[in-house]
mmCIF file of C-alpha atoms and ligand atoms in Angstrom:
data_model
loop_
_atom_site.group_PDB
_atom_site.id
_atom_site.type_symbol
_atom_site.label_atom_id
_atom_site.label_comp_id
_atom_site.label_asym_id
_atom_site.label_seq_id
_atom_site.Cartn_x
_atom_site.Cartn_y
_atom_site.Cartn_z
ATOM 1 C CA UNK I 1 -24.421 2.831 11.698
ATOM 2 C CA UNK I 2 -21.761 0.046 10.536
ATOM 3 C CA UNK I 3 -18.544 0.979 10.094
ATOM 4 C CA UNK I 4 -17.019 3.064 7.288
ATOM 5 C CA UNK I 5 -13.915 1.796 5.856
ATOM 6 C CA UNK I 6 -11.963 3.221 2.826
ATOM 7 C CA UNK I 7 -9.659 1.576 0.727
ATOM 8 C CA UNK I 8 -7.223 2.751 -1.964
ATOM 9 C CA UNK I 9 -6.979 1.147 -5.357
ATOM 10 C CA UNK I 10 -10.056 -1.003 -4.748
ATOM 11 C CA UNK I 11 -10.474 -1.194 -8.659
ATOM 12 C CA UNK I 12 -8.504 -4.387 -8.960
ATOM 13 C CA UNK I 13 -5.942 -6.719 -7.461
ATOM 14 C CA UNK I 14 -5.373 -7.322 -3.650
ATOM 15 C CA UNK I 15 -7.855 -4.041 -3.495
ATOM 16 C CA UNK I 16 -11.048 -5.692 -4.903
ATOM 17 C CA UNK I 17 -10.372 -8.833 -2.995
ATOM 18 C CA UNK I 18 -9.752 -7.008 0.388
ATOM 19 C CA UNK I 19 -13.501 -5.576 -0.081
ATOM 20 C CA UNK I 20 -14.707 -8.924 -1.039
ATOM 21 C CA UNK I 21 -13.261 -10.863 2.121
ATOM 22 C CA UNK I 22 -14.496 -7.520 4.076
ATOM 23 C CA UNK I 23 -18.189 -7.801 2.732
ATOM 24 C CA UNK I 24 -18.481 -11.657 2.700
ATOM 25 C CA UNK I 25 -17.599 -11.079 6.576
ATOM 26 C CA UNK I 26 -19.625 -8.575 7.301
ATOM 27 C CA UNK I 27 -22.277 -6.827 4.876
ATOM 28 C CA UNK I 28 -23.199 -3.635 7.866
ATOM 29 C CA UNK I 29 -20.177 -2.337 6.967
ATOM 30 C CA UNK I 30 -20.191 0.829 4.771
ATOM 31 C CA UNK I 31 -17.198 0.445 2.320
ATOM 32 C CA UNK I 32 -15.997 3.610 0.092
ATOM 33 C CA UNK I 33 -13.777 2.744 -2.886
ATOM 34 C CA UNK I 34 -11.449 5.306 -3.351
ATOM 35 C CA UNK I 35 -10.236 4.688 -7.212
ATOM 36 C CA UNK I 36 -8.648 6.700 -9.643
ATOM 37 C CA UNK I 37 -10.373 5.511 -12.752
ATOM 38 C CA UNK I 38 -14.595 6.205 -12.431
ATOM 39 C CA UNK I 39 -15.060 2.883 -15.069
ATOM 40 C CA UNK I 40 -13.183 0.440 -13.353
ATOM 41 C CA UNK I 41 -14.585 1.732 -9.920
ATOM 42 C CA UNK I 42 -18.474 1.188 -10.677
ATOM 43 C CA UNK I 43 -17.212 -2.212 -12.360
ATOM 44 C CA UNK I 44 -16.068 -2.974 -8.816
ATOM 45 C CA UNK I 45 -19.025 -1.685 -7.120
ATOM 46 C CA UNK I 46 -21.636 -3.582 -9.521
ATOM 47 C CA UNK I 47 -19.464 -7.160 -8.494
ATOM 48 C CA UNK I 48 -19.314 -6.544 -4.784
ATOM 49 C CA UNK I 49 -23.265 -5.261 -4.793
ATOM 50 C CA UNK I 50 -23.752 -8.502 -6.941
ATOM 51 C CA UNK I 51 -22.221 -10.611 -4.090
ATOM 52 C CA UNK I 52 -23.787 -9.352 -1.559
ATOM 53 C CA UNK I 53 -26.703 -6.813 -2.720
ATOM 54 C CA UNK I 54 -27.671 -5.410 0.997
ATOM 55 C CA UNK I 55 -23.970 -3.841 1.488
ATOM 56 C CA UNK I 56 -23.377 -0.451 1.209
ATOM 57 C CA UNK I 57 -20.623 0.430 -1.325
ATOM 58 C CA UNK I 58 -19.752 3.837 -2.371
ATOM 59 C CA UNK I 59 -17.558 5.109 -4.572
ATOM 60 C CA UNK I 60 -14.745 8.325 -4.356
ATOM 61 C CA UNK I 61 -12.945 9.535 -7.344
ATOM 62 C CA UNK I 62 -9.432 10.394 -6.478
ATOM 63 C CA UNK I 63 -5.481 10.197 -8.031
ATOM 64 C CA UNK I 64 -3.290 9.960 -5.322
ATOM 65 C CA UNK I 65 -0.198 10.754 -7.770
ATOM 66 C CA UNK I 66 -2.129 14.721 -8.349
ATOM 67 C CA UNK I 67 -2.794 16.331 -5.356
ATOM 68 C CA UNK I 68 -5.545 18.461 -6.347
ATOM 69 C CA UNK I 69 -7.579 15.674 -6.574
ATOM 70 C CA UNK I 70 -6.571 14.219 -3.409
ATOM 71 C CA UNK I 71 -7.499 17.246 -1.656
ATOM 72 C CA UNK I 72 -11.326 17.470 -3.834
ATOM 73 C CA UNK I 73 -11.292 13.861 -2.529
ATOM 74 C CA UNK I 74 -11.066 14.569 1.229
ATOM 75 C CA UNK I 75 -13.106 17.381 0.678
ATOM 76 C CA UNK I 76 -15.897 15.146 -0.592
ATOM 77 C CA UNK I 77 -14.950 12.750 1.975
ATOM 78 C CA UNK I 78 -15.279 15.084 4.860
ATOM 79 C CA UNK I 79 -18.957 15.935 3.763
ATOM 80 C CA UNK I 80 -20.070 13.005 3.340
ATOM 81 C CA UNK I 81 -18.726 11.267 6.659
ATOM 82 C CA UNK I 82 -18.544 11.743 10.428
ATOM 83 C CA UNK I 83 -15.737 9.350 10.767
ATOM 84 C CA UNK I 84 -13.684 6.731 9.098
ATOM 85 C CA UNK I 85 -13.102 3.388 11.110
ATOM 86 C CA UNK I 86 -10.449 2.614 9.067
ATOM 87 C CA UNK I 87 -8.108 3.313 5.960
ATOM 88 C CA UNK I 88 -6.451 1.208 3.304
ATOM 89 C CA UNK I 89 -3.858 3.281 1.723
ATOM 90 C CA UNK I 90 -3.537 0.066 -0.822
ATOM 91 C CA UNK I 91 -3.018 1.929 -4.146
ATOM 92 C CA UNK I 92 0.382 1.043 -5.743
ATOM 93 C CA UNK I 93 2.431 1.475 -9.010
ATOM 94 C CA UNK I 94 6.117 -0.025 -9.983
ATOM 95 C CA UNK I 95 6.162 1.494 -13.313
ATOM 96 C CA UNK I 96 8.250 0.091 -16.354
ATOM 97 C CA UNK I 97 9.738 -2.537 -14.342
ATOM 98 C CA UNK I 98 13.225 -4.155 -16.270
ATOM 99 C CA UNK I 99 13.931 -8.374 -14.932
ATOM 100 C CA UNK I 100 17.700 -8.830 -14.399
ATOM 101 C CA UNK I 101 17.932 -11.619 -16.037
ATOM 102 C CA UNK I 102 21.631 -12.378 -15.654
ATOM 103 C CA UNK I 103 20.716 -11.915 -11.406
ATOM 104 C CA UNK I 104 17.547 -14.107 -12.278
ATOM 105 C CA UNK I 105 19.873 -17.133 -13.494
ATOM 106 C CA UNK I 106 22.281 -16.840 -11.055
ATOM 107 C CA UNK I 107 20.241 -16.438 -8.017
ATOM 108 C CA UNK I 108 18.239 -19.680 -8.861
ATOM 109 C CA UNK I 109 21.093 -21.804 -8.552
ATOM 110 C CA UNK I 110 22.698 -19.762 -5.366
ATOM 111 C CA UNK I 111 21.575 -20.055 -1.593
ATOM 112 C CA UNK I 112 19.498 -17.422 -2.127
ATOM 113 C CA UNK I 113 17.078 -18.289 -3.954
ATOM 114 C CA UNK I 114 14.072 -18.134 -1.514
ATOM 115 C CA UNK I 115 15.199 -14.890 -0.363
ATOM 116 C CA UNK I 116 15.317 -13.384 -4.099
ATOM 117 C CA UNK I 117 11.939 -14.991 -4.776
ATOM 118 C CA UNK I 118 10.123 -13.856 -1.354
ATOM 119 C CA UNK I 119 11.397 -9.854 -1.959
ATOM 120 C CA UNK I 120 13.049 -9.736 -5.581
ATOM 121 C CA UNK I 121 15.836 -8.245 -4.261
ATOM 122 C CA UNK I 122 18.521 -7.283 -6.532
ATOM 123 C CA UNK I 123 16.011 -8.468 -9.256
ATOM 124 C CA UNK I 124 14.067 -5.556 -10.654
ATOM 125 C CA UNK I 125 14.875 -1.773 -11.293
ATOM 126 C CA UNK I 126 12.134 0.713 -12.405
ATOM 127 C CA UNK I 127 11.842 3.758 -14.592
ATOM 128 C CA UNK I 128 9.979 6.313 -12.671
ATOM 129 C CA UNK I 129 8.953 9.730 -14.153
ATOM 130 C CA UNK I 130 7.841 13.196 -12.377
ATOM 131 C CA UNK I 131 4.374 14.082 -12.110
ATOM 132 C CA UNK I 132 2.965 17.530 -13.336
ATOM 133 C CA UNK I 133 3.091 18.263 -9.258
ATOM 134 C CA UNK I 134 6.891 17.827 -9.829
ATOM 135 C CA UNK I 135 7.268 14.623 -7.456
ATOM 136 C CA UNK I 136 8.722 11.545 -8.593
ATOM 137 C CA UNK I 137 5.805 9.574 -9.647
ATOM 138 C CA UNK I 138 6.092 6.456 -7.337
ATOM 139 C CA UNK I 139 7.031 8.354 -4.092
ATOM 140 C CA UNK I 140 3.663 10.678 -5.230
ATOM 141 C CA UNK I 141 1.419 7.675 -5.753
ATOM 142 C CA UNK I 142 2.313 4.859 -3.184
ATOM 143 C CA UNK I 143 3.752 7.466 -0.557
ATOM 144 C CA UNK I 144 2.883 10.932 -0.272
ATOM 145 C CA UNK I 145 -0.929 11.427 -2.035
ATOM 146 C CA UNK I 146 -1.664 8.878 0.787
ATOM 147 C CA UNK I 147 -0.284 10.960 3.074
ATOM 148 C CA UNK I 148 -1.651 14.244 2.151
ATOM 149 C CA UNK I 149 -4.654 12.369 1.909
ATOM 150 C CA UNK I 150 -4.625 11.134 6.208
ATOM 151 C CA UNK I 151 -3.466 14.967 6.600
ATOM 152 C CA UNK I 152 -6.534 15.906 5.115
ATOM 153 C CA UNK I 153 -8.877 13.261 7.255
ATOM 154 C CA UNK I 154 -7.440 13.952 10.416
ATOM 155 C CA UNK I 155 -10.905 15.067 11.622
ATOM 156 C CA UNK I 156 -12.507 12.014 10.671
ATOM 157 C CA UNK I 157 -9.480 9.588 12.152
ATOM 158 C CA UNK I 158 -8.532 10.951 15.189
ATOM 159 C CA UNK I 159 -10.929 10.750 18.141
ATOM 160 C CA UNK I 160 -9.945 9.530 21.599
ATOM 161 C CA UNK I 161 -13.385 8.012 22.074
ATOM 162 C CA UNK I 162 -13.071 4.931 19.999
ATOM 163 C CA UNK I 163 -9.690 4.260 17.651
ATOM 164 C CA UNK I 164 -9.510 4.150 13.715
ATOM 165 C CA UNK I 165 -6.856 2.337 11.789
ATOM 166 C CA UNK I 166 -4.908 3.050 8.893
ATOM 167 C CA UNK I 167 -3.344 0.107 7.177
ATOM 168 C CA UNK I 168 -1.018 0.109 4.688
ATOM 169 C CA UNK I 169 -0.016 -2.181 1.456
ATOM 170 C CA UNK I 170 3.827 -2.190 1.806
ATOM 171 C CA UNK I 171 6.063 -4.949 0.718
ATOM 172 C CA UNK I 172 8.844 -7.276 1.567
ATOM 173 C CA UNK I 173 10.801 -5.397 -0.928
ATOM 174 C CA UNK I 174 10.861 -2.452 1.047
ATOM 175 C CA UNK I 175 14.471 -1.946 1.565
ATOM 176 C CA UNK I 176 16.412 0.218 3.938
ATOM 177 C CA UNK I 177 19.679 0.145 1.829
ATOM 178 C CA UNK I 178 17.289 1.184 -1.078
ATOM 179 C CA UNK I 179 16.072 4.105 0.961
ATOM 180 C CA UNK I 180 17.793 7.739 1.858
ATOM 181 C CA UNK I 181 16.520 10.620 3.530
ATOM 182 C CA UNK I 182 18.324 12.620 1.481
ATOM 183 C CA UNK I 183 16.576 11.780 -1.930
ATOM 184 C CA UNK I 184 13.618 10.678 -0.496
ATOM 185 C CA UNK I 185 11.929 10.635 -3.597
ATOM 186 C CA UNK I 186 14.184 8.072 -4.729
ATOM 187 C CA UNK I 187 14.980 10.530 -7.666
ATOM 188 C CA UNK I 188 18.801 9.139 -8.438
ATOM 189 C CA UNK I 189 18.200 5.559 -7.835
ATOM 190 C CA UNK I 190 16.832 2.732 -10.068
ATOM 191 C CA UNK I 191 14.816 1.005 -7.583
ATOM 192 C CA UNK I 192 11.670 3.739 -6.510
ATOM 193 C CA UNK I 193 9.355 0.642 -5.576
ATOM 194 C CA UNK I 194 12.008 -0.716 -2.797
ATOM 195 C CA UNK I 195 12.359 2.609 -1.840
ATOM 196 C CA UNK I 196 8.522 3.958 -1.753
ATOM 197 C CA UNK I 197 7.552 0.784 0.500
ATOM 198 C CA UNK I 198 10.205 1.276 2.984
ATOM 199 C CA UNK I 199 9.381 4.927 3.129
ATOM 200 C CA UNK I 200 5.755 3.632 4.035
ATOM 201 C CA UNK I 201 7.286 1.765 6.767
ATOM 202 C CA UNK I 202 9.003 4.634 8.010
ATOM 203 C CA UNK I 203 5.633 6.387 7.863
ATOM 204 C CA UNK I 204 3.755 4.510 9.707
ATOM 205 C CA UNK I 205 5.806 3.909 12.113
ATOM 206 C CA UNK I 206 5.788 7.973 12.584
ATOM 207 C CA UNK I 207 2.041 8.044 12.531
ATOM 208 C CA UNK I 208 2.156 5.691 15.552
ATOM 209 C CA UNK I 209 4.001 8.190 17.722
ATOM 210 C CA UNK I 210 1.964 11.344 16.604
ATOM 211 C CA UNK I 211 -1.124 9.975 16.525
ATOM 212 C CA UNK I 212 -2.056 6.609 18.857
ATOM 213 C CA UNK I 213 -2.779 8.554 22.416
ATOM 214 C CA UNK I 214 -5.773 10.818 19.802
ATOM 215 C CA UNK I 215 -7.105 6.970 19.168
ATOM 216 C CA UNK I 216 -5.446 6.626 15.351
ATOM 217 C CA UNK I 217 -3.000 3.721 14.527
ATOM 218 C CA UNK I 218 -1.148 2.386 11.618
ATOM 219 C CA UNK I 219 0.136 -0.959 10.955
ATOM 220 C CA UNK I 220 1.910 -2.420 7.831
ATOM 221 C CA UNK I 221 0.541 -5.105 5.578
ATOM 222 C CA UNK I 222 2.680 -7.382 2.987
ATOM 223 C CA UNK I 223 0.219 -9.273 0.215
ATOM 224 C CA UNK I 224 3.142 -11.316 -0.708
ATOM 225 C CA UNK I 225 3.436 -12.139 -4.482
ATOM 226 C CA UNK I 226 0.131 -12.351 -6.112
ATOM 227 C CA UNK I 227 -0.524 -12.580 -9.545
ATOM 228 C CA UNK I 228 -2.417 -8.908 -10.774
ATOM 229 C CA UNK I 229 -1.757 -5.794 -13.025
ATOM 230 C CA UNK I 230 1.007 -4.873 -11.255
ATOM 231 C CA UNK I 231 3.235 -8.458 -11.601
ATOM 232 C CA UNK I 232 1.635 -8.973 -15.174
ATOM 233 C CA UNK I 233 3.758 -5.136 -15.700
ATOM 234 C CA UNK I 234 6.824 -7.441 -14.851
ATOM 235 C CA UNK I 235 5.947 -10.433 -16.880
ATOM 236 C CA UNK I 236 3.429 -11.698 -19.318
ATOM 237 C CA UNK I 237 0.482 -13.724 -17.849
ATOM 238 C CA UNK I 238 1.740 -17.153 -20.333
ATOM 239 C CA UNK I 239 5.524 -16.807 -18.600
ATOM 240 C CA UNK I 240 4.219 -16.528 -15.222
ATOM 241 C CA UNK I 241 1.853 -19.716 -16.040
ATOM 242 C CA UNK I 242 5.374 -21.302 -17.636
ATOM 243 C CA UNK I 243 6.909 -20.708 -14.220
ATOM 244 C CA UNK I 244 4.448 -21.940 -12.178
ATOM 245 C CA UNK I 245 5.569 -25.379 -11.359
ATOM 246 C CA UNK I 246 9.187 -23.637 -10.176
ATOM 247 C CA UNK I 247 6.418 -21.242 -7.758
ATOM 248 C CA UNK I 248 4.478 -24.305 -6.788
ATOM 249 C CA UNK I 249 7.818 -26.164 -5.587
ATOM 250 C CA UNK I 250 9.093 -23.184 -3.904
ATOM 251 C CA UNK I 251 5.808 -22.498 -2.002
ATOM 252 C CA UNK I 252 7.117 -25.398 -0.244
ATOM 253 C CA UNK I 253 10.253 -23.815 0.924
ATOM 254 C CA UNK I 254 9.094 -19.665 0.931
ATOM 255 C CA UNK I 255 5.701 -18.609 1.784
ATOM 256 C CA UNK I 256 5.437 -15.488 0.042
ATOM 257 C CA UNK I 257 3.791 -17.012 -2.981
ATOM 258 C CA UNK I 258 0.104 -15.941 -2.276
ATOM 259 C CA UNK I 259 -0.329 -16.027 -5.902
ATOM 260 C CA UNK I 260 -4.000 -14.834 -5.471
ATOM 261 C CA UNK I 261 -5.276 -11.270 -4.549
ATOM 262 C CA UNK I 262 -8.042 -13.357 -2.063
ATOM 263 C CA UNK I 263 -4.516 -15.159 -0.468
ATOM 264 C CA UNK I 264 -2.636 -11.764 -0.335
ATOM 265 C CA UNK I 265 -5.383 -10.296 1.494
ATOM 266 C CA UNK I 266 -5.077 -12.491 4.119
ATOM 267 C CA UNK I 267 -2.975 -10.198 6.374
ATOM 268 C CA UNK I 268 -4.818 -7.112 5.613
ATOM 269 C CA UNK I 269 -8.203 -8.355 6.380
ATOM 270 C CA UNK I 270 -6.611 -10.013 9.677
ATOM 271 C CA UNK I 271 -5.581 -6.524 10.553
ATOM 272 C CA UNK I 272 -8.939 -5.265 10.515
ATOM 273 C CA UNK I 273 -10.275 -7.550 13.300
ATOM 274 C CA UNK I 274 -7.576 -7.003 15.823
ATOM 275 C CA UNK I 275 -7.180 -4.663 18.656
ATOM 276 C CA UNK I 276 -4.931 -2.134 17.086
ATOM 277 C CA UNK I 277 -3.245 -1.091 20.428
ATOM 278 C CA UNK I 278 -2.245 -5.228 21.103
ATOM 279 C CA UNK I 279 -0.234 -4.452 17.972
ATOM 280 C CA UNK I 280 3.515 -3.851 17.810
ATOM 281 C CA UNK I 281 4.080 -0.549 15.181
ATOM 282 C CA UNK I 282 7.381 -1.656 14.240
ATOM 283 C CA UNK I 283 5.969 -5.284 13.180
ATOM 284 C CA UNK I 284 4.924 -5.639 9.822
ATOM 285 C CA UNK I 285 2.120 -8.348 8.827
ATOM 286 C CA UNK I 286 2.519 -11.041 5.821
ATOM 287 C CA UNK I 287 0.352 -12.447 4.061
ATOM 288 C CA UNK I 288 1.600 -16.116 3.556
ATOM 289 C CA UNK I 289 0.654 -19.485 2.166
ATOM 290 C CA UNK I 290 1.845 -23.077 2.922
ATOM 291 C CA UNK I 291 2.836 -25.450 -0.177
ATOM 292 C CA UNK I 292 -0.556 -27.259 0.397
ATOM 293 C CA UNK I 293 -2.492 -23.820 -0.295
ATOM 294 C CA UNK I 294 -3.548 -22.480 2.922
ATOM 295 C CA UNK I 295 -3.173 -19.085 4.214
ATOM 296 C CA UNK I 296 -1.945 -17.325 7.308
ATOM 297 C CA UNK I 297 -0.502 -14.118 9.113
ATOM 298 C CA UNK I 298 3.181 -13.911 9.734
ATOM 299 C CA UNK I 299 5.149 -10.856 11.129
ATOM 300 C CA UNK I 300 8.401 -9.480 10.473
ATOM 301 C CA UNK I 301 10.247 -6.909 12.585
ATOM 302 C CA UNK I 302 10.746 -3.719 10.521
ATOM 303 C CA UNK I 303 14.513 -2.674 10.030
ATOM 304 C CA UNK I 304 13.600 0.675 11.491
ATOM 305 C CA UNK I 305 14.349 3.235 13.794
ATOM 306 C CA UNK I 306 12.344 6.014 15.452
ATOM 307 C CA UNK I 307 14.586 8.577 14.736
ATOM 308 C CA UNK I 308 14.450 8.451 10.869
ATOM 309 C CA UNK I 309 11.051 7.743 10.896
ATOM 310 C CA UNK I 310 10.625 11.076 12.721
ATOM 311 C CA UNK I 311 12.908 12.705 10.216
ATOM 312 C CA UNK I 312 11.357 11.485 7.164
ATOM 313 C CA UNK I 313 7.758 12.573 8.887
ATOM 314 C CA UNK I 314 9.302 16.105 9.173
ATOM 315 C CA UNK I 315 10.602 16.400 5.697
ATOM 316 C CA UNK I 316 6.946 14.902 4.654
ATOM 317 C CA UNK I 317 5.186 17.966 6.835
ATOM 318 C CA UNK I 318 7.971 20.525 4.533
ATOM 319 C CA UNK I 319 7.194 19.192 1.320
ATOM 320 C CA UNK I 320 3.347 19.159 1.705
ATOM 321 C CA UNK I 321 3.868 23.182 2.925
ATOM 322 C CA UNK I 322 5.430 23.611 -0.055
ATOM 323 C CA UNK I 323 3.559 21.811 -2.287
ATOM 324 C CA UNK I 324 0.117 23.109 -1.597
ATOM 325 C CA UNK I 325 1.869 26.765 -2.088
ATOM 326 C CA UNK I 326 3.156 26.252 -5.108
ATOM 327 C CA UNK I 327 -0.737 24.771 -5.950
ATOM 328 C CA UNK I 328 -2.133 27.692 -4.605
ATOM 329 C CA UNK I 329 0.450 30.040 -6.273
ATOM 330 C CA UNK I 330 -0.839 28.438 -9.672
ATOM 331 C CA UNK I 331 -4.272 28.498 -8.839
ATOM 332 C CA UNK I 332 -4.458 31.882 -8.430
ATOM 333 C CA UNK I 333 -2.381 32.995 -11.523
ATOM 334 C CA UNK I 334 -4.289 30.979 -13.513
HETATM 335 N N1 NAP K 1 1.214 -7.920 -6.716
HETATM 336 C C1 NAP K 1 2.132 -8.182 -5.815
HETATM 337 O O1 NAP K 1 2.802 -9.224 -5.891
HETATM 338 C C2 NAP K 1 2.380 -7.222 -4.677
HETATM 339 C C3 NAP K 1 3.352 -7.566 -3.721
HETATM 340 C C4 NAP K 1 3.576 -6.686 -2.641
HETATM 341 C C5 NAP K 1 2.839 -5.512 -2.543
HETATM 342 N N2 NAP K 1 1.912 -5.211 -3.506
HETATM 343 C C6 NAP K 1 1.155 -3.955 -3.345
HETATM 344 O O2 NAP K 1 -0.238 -4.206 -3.395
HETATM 345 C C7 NAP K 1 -0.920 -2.994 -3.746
HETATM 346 C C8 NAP K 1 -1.976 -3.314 -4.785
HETATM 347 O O3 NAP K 1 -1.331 -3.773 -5.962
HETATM 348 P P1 NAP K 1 -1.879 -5.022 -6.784
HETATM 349 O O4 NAP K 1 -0.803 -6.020 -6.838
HETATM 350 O O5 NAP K 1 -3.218 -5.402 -6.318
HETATM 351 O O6 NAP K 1 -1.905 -4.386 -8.257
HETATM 352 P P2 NAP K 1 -3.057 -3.741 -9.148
HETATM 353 O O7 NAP K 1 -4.090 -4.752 -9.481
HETATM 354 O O8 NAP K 1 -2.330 -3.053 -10.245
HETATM 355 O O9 NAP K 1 -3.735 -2.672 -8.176
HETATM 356 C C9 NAP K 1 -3.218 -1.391 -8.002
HETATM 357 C C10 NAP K 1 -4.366 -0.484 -7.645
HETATM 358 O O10 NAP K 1 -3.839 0.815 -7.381
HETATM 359 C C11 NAP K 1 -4.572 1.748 -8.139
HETATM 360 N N3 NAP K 1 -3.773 2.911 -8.483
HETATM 361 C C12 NAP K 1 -2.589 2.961 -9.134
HETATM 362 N N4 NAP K 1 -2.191 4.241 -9.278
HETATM 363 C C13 NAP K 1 -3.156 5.008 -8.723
HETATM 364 C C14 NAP K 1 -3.329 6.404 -8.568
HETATM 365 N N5 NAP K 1 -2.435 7.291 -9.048
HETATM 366 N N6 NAP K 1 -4.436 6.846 -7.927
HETATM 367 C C15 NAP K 1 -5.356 5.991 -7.451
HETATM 368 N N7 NAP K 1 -5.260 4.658 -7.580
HETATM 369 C C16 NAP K 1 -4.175 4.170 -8.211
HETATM 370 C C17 NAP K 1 -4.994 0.998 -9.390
HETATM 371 O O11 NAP K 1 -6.062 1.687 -9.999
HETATM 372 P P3 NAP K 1 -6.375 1.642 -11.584
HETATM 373 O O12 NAP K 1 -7.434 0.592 -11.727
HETATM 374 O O13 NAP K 1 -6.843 3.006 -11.892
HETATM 375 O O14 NAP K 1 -5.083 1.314 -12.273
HETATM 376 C C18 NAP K 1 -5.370 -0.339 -8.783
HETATM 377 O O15 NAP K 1 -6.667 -0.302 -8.258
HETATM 378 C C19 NAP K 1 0.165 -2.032 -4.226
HETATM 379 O O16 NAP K 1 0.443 -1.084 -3.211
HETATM 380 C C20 NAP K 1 1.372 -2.932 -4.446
HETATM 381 O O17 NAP K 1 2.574 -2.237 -4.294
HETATM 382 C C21 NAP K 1 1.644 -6.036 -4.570
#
């Protein structure tokens, strides 16, 4: 049997593409798109089968911002498979996403310009809402319903015979000033997407000293900026096409303008063919591209430390206790 891989958000975006540039490599594979909404997931499924009709592609319904459906997920998951070679946790949200403009029009005149461009720093603040699980809803969507959901696999990741790999969509937005252990949730601060992707770091990192001598390793992907659902949420498609001779001229200079999903998946679908123990956990792999269009792998030590990332892991280990009690505590009265 190929291998199985699983990949979060596969309905659109950097998802979708990642299973494209998987399948066009290698059609044994068995992939299993793990998407929220059951429409958008078969659309998926009919193009990839219509590229390459001898693939296997499957399809799991799951919400990782409610975690009773992430747990019917790996519940499903578990029954139908022996193992998982490896898992994208790729889905992502940045919800209601405000532009400072006044930052915008100073920062393209300052020094900094690249650096605002390559991780919109000090550029965008979010409006984040709490889920009917109580969590904040972009710590419960691109953090924790992914990491219930590796809790929950554990017997199909971790086997010391041969290793599986979890890889993860983070961002160079992820921010450690943006980030407290203390409101990990991000609940009092305006910038949950900075603070979700550095929490994913911190993660990862975690899962690397827990997990990698039972044969299961995470690394850390960045797309770079790629035009999908998520940055049309930021701006319109027509300004984005407006700006694009400012992107072209800066892909000169910064080469975190993928600008497509197939670019941005360059790093991620690297990932997948490399020996994950030759890999350094606290490195984090970018997807760039050159002003004349083609694409490569770059890395970028985290701005991490063990000790928090242990931390954080504990506090994630509390929460999910608590979490599925109050679930069962409902689920009973009800
Ligand atoms: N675009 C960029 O420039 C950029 C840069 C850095 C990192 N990223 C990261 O790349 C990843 C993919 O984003 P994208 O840019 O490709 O945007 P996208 O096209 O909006 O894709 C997001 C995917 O996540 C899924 N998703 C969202 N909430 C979900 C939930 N609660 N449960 C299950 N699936 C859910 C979406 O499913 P639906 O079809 O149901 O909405 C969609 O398939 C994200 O983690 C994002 O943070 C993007």
């Amino acid at each position: 049997m190929g291998k199985v891989v699983l990949v979060t958000g596969a309905s659109s975006g950097v998802g979708r593409a990642l299973c494209q540039r998987l399948l066009q490599e290698d059609d044994g594979l068995h992939l299993c798109l793990a998407c929220r909404n059951p429409g958008r997931a078969e659309a998926a499924r009919a193009a990839l089968l219509a590229a390459c009709p001898s693939a296997q592609v499957t399809v799991v319904q799951v919400d990782v911002a409610d975690l009773r459906s992430v747990l019917r997920a790996a519940r499903e998951l578990r029954h139908r498979f022996q193992r998982l070679d490896c898992v994208y946790l790729n889905a992502g949200i940045m919800p209601n996403p405000h532009l400072n403009l006044r930052a915008l029009f100073s920062g393209i005149f300052s020094r900094k310009v690249i650096h605002m461009f390559s991780t919109a720093e000090g550029l965008l603040t979010q409006e984040d809402r709490v889920t009917a699980d109580g969590l904040q809803e972009v710590f419960a969507t691109n953090v924790f319903g992914h990491f219930i959901l590796i809790q929950e696999l554990e017997p199909l990741l971790a086997h010391s015979d041969s290793p599986s790999r979890l890889i993860w969509t983070s961002s160079r937005s992820a921010s450690r000033s943006n980030f407290s252990l203390e409101d990990f949730q991000h609940s009092r601060g305006q910038e949950p997407y900075s603070s979700s992707k550095y929490a994913l770091d911190l993660l990862s990192v975690a899962l690397n000293q827990h997990f990698h001598q039972r044969g299961l390793y995470s690394s850390v992907a960045c797309p770079g900026t790629m035009l999908t659902n998520l940055t049309y949420g930021i701006l319109p498609p027509f300004l984005w096409t407006l700006m694009m001779p400012i992107i072209w001229l800066l892909r000169f200079f910064a080469n975190a303008f993928t600008l497509t999903p197939y670019n941005g998946a360059e790093a991620l679908v690297w990932l997948f063919h490399q020996n994950p123990e030759s890999l350094n956990p606290l490195n984090k792999y970018l997807s760039a591209t050159t002003g004349f269009g083609s694409n490569y792998v770059t890395t970028q030590k985290m701005d991490i430390d063990g000790d928090t990332a242990e931390k954080f892991y504990q506090k994630l280990l509390e929460l999910e206790k608590h979490i599925k009690g109050t679930i069962q505590d409902t689920d009973t009265q009800s």
